[in-house]
Coordinates of N, CA, C and O in Angstrom, one line a residue:
M1 N -56.9 38.5 25.9 CA -57.1 37.6 24.4 C -59.0 38.5 24.0 O -58.2 38.9 22.8
P2 N -60.1 37.9 23.8 CA -60.9 38.4 23.4 C -60.7 39.9 22.2 O -60.7 39.5 21.2
A3 N -59.8 40.3 23.0 CA -59.8 41.6 22.2 C -58.3 40.8 20.7 O -58.3 41.3 19.8
L4 N -57.3 40.7 21.2 CA -56.2 40.3 19.9 C -57.7 39.5 19.0 O -57.2 39.1 18.1
R5 N -58.2 38.0 19.2 CA -59.5 37.1 18.5 C -59.7 38.3 18.1 O -59.6 38.0 16.7
H6 N -60.3 39.3 17.7 CA -60.5 39.9 17.5 C -60.2 40.5 16.3 O -60.3 40.5 15.6
I7 N -59.0 41.4 16.9 CA -58.2 42.5 15.8 C -58.3 41.0 15.4 O -57.4 41.2 13.6
R8 N -57.4 39.4 15.5 CA -56.6 38.5 13.8 C -57.6 38.5 13.5 O -57.5 38.6 12.0
L9 N -59.4 37.4 13.9 CA -60.6 38.0 12.9 C -60.3 38.7 11.7 O -60.7 38.8 10.5
Q10 N -60.7 40.0 12.5 CA -60.9 41.2 11.4 C -59.4 41.4 10.0 O -59.8 41.7 9.4
L11 N -58.0 41.3 10.7 CA -57.0 41.1 9.9 C -56.6 40.7 8.9 O -56.4 40.3 7.6
I12 N -57.6 38.3 9.3 CA -57.5 37.8 9.1 C -58.8 37.8 7.9 O -58.2 38.0 6.5
S13 N -60.1 38.7 8.0 CA -60.8 38.6 6.7 C -61.5 39.5 6.3 O -62.0 39.8 5.0
R14 N -61.1 40.8 6.7 CA -61.0 42.2 5.8 C -59.6 42.3 5.1 O -59.2 42.5 5.2
P15 N -60.3 42.9 3.6 CA -59.0 42.6 2.7 C -59.1 44.3 3.0 O -60.2 45.1 3.7
L16 N -58.2 44.8 2.0 CA -57.4 46.8 1.8 C -58.7 46.7 0.6 O -58.8 46.1 0.1
P17 N -59.2 47.9 1.0 CA -59.9 48.3 -0.4 C -58.7 48.3 -1.5 O -57.9 48.0 -1.6
A18 N -59.2 48.3 -2.2 CA -58.8 48.2 -3.7 C -58.0 49.2 -4.2 O -56.9 49.4 -4.6
D19 N -58.5 51.1 -2.9 CA -57.5 52.8 -3.7 C -56.2 52.2 -2.6 O -55.4 53.6 -2.8
A20 N -56.0 51.3 -1.9 CA -55.2 50.8 -0.3 C -54.3 51.6 -1.5 O -53.4 50.8 -2.3
D21 N -52.9 52.6 -1.0 CA -51.5 52.5 -1.2 C -50.1 52.1 -0.5 O -51.1 51.2 0.0
L22 N -49.8 52.9 -0.6 CA -47.9 52.1 -1.0 C -48.1 52.4 1.3 O -47.7 51.0 1.6
F23 N -48.0 53.0 1.5 CA -48.5 53.6 3.0 C -49.6 53.1 3.9 O -49.4 51.7 4.7
N24 N -50.4 52.0 2.8 CA -51.4 51.8 3.4 C -50.8 49.4 3.5 O -51.2 49.1 5.5
F25 N -50.8 49.6 2.6 CA -50.3 48.5 2.9 C -49.0 47.6 3.8 O -48.8 46.9 4.5
A26 N -48.1 48.6 3.9 CA -47.3 48.6 4.7 C -47.4 48.4 6.2 O -47.1 48.3 6.8
D27 N -48.6 49.7 6.3 CA -49.3 49.4 7.4 C -49.9 48.3 7.9 O -49.3 48.3 9.3
N28 N -50.5 47.9 6.9 CA -51.0 46.7 7.2 C -50.4 45.7 7.5 O -50.4 44.4 8.2
C29 N -49.1 45.0 6.9 CA -48.0 44.3 6.7 C -47.2 44.7 8.0 O -47.7 43.9 9.5
A30 N -47.2 45.2 8.8 CA -47.1 45.9 10.4 C -48.1 45.5 10.5 O -47.3 44.3 11.7
A31 N -49.9 45.8 11.1 CA -50.1 45.5 12.4 C -50.5 43.7 11.6 O -50.6 42.9 13.0
L32 N -50.4 42.7 10.7 CA -50.3 41.8 10.6 C -49.4 41.3 11.2 O -49.5 40.2 12.5
V33 N -48.1 41.3 10.6 CA -46.9 40.3 11.5 C -46.9 40.9 13.9 O -46.4 40.5 14.1
S34 N -47.2 41.9 14.0 CA -47.0 42.3 15.4 C -48.8 41.5 15.8 O -48.3 40.5 16.6
V35 N -49.5 41.5 15.6 CA -50.5 40.1 15.5 C -49.8 38.8 15.6 O -50.2 37.5 16.8
L36 N -48.9 38.0 14.4 CA -48.3 37.5 14.5 C -47.4 36.7 15.7 O -47.2 35.3 15.8
V37 N -47.0 38.0 16.3 CA -46.2 37.5 17.1 C -46.5 37.0 18.7 O -45.7 35.9 19.0
E38 N -48.1 37.7 18.5 CA -48.3 36.9 19.8 C -49.7 35.8 19.6 O -50.8 35.2 20.7
T39 N -48.5 35.4 18.8 CA -50.2 33.7 18.1 C -49.8 32.5 18.5 O -48.8 32.4 17.6
D40 N -50.9 32.1 19.0 CA -49.9 30.8 18.8 C -50.3 29.7 18.3 O -50.0 28.5 18.0
D41 N -52.4 30.0 17.8 CA -52.7 28.5 17.7 C -52.2 28.9 15.7 O -52.2 29.7 14.8
V42 N -51.9 27.2 15.6 CA -51.1 27.0 14.2 C -52.5 27.7 13.0 O -52.0 27.6 12.0
A43 N -53.1 27.1 12.9 CA -54.4 27.7 12.4 C -54.7 29.0 12.2 O -54.2 30.5 11.0
S44 N -54.4 29.9 12.9 CA -55.2 32.0 13.2 C -53.3 31.8 12.9 O -52.8 32.9 11.7
R45 N -52.2 31.3 13.2 CA -50.2 31.3 12.8 C -50.5 31.0 11.3 O -50.2 32.8 10.0
T46 N -51.3 30.6 10.4 CA -51.1 30.0 9.4 C -51.4 30.8 8.2 O -51.3 31.7 7.1
A47 N -53.2 31.6 8.8 CA -53.4 32.5 7.8 C -53.3 33.8 8.0 O -53.4 34.6 7.0
L48 N -52.9 33.8 9.1 CA -51.7 35.6 9.0 C -51.1 36.0 8.5 O -50.5 36.5 8.0
C49 N -50.0 34.8 8.3 CA -49.0 35.0 7.0 C -50.1 34.7 6.1 O -48.5 35.5 5.1
E50 N -50.5 33.9 5.6 CA -51.0 34.3 3.9 C -51.3 35.4 4.2 O -50.6 35.9 2.7
R51 N -51.7 36.0 6.1 CA -52.2 37.6 4.3 C -51.6 38.3 4.7 O -51.3 39.2 3.5
L52 N -50.5 38.2 5.6 CA -48.6 39.3 5.2 C -48.4 38.2 3.4 O -47.2 39.5 3.0
L53 N -48.4 36.8 3.3 CA -47.7 37.3 1.8 C -48.8 38.0 1.2 O -48.1 38.5 -0.1
Q54 N -49.8 38.3 0.6 CA -50.3 38.6 0.7 C -50.3 40.7 0.4 O -49.6 41.0 -1.1
S55 N -50.8 41.1 1.2 CA -49.8 42.7 1.1 C -49.0 42.7 1.0 O -48.5 43.5 0.2
L56 N -47.8 41.8 1.4 CA -46.1 42.0 1.3 C -46.6 41.8 -0.4 O -45.4 42.7 -1.3
R57 N -46.5 41.3 -0.9 CA -46.7 40.3 -2.6 C -47.3 42.1 -2.5 O -46.5 42.7 -4.4
K58 N -48.1 42.4 -2.3 CA -48.8 43.7 -2.4 C -47.8 44.5 -2.7 O -47.6 46.1 -3.9
L59 N -47.2 45.2 -1.5 CA -46.3 46.4 -1.2 C -44.8 46.2 -3.2 O -44.7 46.8 -2.6
R60 N -44.7 44.7 -2.9 CA -43.8 44.5 -3.5 C -43.6 44.8 -4.9 O -43.0 46.0 -5.8
E61 N -45.6 45.3 -5.2 CA -46.0 45.4 -6.3 C -45.6 47.0 -6.9 O -45.1 47.6 -7.7
L62 N -46.3 47.8 -5.9 CA -46.2 48.7 -5.4 C -44.8 50.3 -4.9 O -44.5 50.7 -5.7
C63 N -43.8 49.1 -4.9 CA -43.1 49.8 -5.2 C -42.1 50.1 -6.2 O -41.1 51.2 -6.9
D64 N -42.3 49.5 -7.5 CA -42.4 49.2 -8.8 C -43.4 50.4 -9.7 O -43.2 50.3 -10.6
V65 N -44.5 50.8 -9.1 CA -45.5 52.4 -9.4 C -44.7 53.5 -8.7 O -44.8 53.5 -8.0
D66 N -45.3 54.0 -9.9 CA -44.7 56.0 -9.3 C -45.7 56.2 -8.7 O -47.4 55.2 -8.9
L67 N -45.5 56.8 -7.4 CA -46.5 57.2 -6.6 C -46.5 58.7 -6.6 O -47.0 59.5 -8.0
P68 N -48.7 58.3 -6.6 CA -48.9 59.9 -7.1 C -48.9 61.0 -5.7 O -47.7 61.1 -4.8
P69 N -49.3 61.8 -6.4 CA -48.3 63.7 -6.1 C -48.8 63.0 -4.0 O -47.7 63.4 -3.7
D70 N -49.5 63.4 -3.9 CA -49.9 62.9 -2.8 C -49.2 61.9 -1.4 O -49.2 62.6 -0.5
L71 N -48.5 61.1 -2.3 CA -47.9 60.1 -1.3 C -46.1 60.6 -1.3 O -45.7 61.4 -1.0
I72 N -45.8 61.4 -3.0 CA -44.4 61.9 -2.6 C -44.4 63.5 -1.5 O -44.4 63.1 -1.0
A73 N -46.1 63.6 -1.2 CA -46.1 64.9 -1.1 C -45.5 65.4 1.3 O -45.3 65.2 1.9
Q74 N -46.1 63.5 1.4 CA -46.1 62.7 2.6 C -44.8 62.4 3.0 O -44.6 62.8 3.8
L75 N -44.2 62.2 1.9 CA -42.5 60.9 2.1 C -42.0 62.1 1.8 O -41.3 62.5 3.1
I76 N -41.9 63.7 1.4 CA -41.3 64.9 1.6 C -41.7 65.9 2.8 O -40.5 65.8 3.3
M77 N -42.9 65.8 3.2 CA -43.4 66.2 5.0 C -42.4 65.7 5.3 O -42.1 66.0 6.5
G78 N -42.3 63.8 5.2 CA -41.2 63.0 6.5 C -40.4 62.6 6.8 O -39.8 61.8 7.3
E79 N -39.5 63.3 4.9 CA -38.3 62.7 5.0 C -37.6 63.3 7.0 O -37.5 64.4 7.0
K80 N -36.1 62.0 6.7 CA -35.8 61.9 8.0 C -33.8 62.3 7.2 O -33.9 61.8 6.0
M81 N -33.2 62.5 8.5 CA -31.5 62.4 7.4 C -31.1 61.3 7.3 O -30.6 60.3 7.0
N82 N -31.6 60.3 8.3 CA -31.1 59.3 8.8 C -32.0 58.0 8.1 O -33.0 57.7 8.9
S83 N -31.0 56.7 8.0 CA -32.1 56.5 7.2 C -32.6 55.2 8.4 O -31.1 54.9 10.0
C84 N -33.9 54.3 8.2 CA -33.5 53.4 9.7 C -32.9 51.9 9.4 O -33.0 50.5 10.2
V85 N -32.7 52.1 8.5 CA -31.8 50.8 7.6 C -31.1 50.6 6.6 O -30.6 51.7 6.8
P86 N -30.2 49.5 7.2 CA -28.6 49.7 6.6 C -28.5 49.8 5.4 O -29.7 49.6 4.3
D87 N -27.0 50.5 5.4 CA -27.1 51.1 3.3 C -27.9 50.5 2.5 O -27.4 50.3 1.1
C88 N -27.1 48.5 2.8 CA -27.0 47.4 2.2 C -29.0 46.9 1.8 O -28.9 46.0 0.8
W89 N -29.1 47.6 2.8 CA -30.5 47.8 1.9 C -31.8 48.2 1.9 O -32.3 48.8 1.8
Q90 N -30.8 48.9 1.5 CA -32.0 50.4 0.5 C -32.7 51.2 -0.5 O -33.0 51.4 -0.7
D91 N -33.3 48.9 -1.4 CA -34.0 48.8 -1.9 C -35.2 48.0 -1.1 O -34.9 47.5 -0.8
T92 N -35.8 48.9 -1.7 CA -37.0 48.3 -0.9 C -37.3 47.2 -1.3 O -38.0 46.5 -0.6
V93 N -37.0 46.6 -2.4 CA -37.5 45.3 -3.4 C -36.9 43.9 -2.7 O -37.8 43.0 -2.0
T94 N -35.6 44.4 -2.3 CA -34.3 43.7 -0.8 C -35.0 43.4 0.1 O -35.4 42.0 0.4
Q95 N -35.7 44.1 0.6 CA -36.2 44.7 2.2 C -37.9 43.5 2.4 O -38.1 42.6 3.3
V96 N -38.6 44.0 0.7 CA -40.1 42.6 0.7 C -39.8 41.7 1.0 O -40.0 40.6 1.1
D97 N -38.6 41.2 -0.6 CA -38.3 40.0 -0.8 C -38.1 39.3 1.0 O -38.3 37.5 0.6
Y98 N -37.3 39.8 1.6 CA -35.9 39.1 3.0 C -38.3 39.2 3.6 O -38.1 38.2 4.0
A99 N -38.1 40.0 3.5 CA -39.3 39.6 4.5 C -40.2 38.0 3.9 O -40.8 38.1 4.7
L100 N -40.7 38.1 3.2 CA -41.0 37.3 1.8 C -41.0 36.1 2.2 O -42.1 34.9 3.2
A101 N -39.8 36.0 2.4 CA -39.1 35.1 2.6 C -39.2 34.8 3.9 O -39.2 33.1 4.1
L102 N -39.0 35.0 5.1 CA -39.3 34.7 6.3 C -40.6 34.0 7.1 O -40.2 33.3 7.3
T103 N -41.7 34.7 6.0 CA -43.6 34.3 6.3 C -43.4 32.9 5.7 O -43.7 32.3 6.6
Q104 N -42.0 33.2 4.4 CA -42.9 31.9 3.5 C -42.0 30.4 5.5 O -43.0 29.1 5.0
A105 N -40.6 31.0 5.6 CA -39.8 29.9 6.7 C -40.9 29.2 7.8 O -41.0 28.5 8.0
V106 N -41.6 31.1 8.6 CA -42.7 30.2 9.6 C -43.3 30.1 9.2 O -44.2 28.6 9.7
M107 N -44.5 29.9 8.1 CA -45.8 29.3 7.3 C -45.4 28.0 7.3 O -46.5 27.6 7.7
G108 N -44.4 27.4 7.5 CA -43.9 26.4 6.5 C -44.6 24.8 7.2 O -44.3 24.1 6.9
G109 N -44.4 25.8 8.8 CA -44.5 24.5 9.9 C -43.3 23.3 10.1 O -43.8 22.1 10.6
T110 N -42.5 23.7 9.4 CA -41.6 22.5 9.8 C -40.6 22.5 10.3 O -39.6 22.3 11.0
L111 N -40.4 23.2 11.5 CA -38.7 24.7 12.0 C -39.4 23.8 13.2 O -40.4 23.6 13.9
P112 N -38.2 23.5 14.1 CA -38.5 23.1 15.6 C -38.9 25.2 16.0 O -38.1 26.1 15.7
A113 N -39.9 24.5 17.7 CA -41.1 26.2 17.7 C -39.8 27.2 18.1 O -40.4 27.7 18.3
H114 N -38.8 26.2 19.5 CA -38.2 28.0 19.0 C -37.5 28.3 17.5 O -37.1 29.9 18.0
V115 N -36.8 27.6 16.5 CA -36.7 28.5 15.4 C -37.3 29.2 15.5 O -37.6 30.3 14.7
A116 N -38.5 28.6 15.4 CA -40.1 29.4 14.3 C -40.1 30.6 15.1 O -40.6 31.9 15.2
K117 N -40.1 31.4 16.9 CA -40.4 32.1 17.5 C -39.1 33.0 17.0 O -39.7 33.8 16.9
E118 N -38.1 32.8 17.2 CA -37.1 33.6 16.9 C -37.3 34.1 15.7 O -36.6 35.4 15.0
L119 N -37.4 33.2 14.2 CA -38.1 33.7 13.4 C -39.0 34.9 13.1 O -39.1 35.9 12.2
T120 N -40.0 33.7 13.7 CA -41.1 35.1 13.9 C -40.9 36.4 14.2 O -41.3 37.6 13.8
G121 N -39.7 36.4 15.1 CA -40.0 38.0 16.1 C -38.7 38.8 15.1 O -39.0 39.9 15.1
L122 N -37.7 38.4 14.0 CA -36.6 38.9 13.3 C -38.1 39.2 12.1 O -37.8 40.6 11.7
L123 N -38.3 38.3 11.8 CA -39.8 38.4 10.2 C -40.7 40.4 11.2 O -41.0 40.7 10.5
H124 N -41.2 40.6 12.3 CA -41.5 40.9 12.8 C -40.9 42.8 13.5 O -41.0 44.0 12.4
D125 N -39.4 42.4 13.6 CA -38.7 43.8 14.0 C -38.6 43.6 11.7 O -37.8 45.2 11.8
M126 N -38.1 43.4 11.3 CA -38.2 43.6 9.5 C -38.7 43.8 9.1 O -39.2 44.9 8.3
V127 N -40.2 43.6 9.5 CA -41.1 43.9 8.7 C -41.8 45.9 9.2 O -42.2 46.6 8.5
W128 N -41.5 45.8 9.9 CA -41.2 46.9 10.9 C -40.9 48.0 10.5 O -40.7 49.6 10.0
L129 N -38.8 48.1 10.5 CA -38.3 48.5 10.0 C -38.6 48.5 7.7 O -38.6 49.5 7.8
L130 N -39.1 48.3 7.4 CA -39.7 48.2 6.3 C -41.1 49.0 6.9 O -40.8 50.0 5.7
A131 N -42.2 48.6 7.0 CA -42.5 50.4 7.0 C -42.0 51.1 6.9 O -42.8 52.1 6.3
E132 N -41.6 51.7 8.2 CA -40.7 52.4 8.2 C -39.5 53.8 7.1 O -40.3 54.7 7.3
F133 N -39.0 52.3 6.7 CA -38.6 53.0 5.7 C -39.6 53.1 4.6 O -39.4 54.3 3.9
V134 N -40.4 52.8 4.1 CA -41.3 53.8 3.6 C -41.7 54.1 3.5 O -42.1 55.2 2.3
K135 N -42.6 54.4 5.1 CA -43.4 55.9 5.3 C -42.1 57.4 5.1 O -41.5 57.6 5.3

């Protein structure tokens, strides 16, 4: 568990660089939610959720910004024929909004423990799909 604690502290305390791009924020969201699923401590869960909210909000902002040429090149090189998300979720902003809402629900602390656990799992899967979709 010391390794998880170290990773958790790094994710909570170290901000992403000012020049972080869409891919960096997608990866950061995936890392945060992966650690969140494994965290039972209320204070750590809250801190992870707060960081996840920050990263998701920044990701949402970046969805509306024109991509720099190097990211466009990465997207073209990694282009897949089949999307990892259903047709009704092809809008990145909608996916981010869903993840934001789930994060707020999990962070609220008012859900029964079993519901919070299930929603955290759903949040994990949603964020991983989002990160894959963005890339």
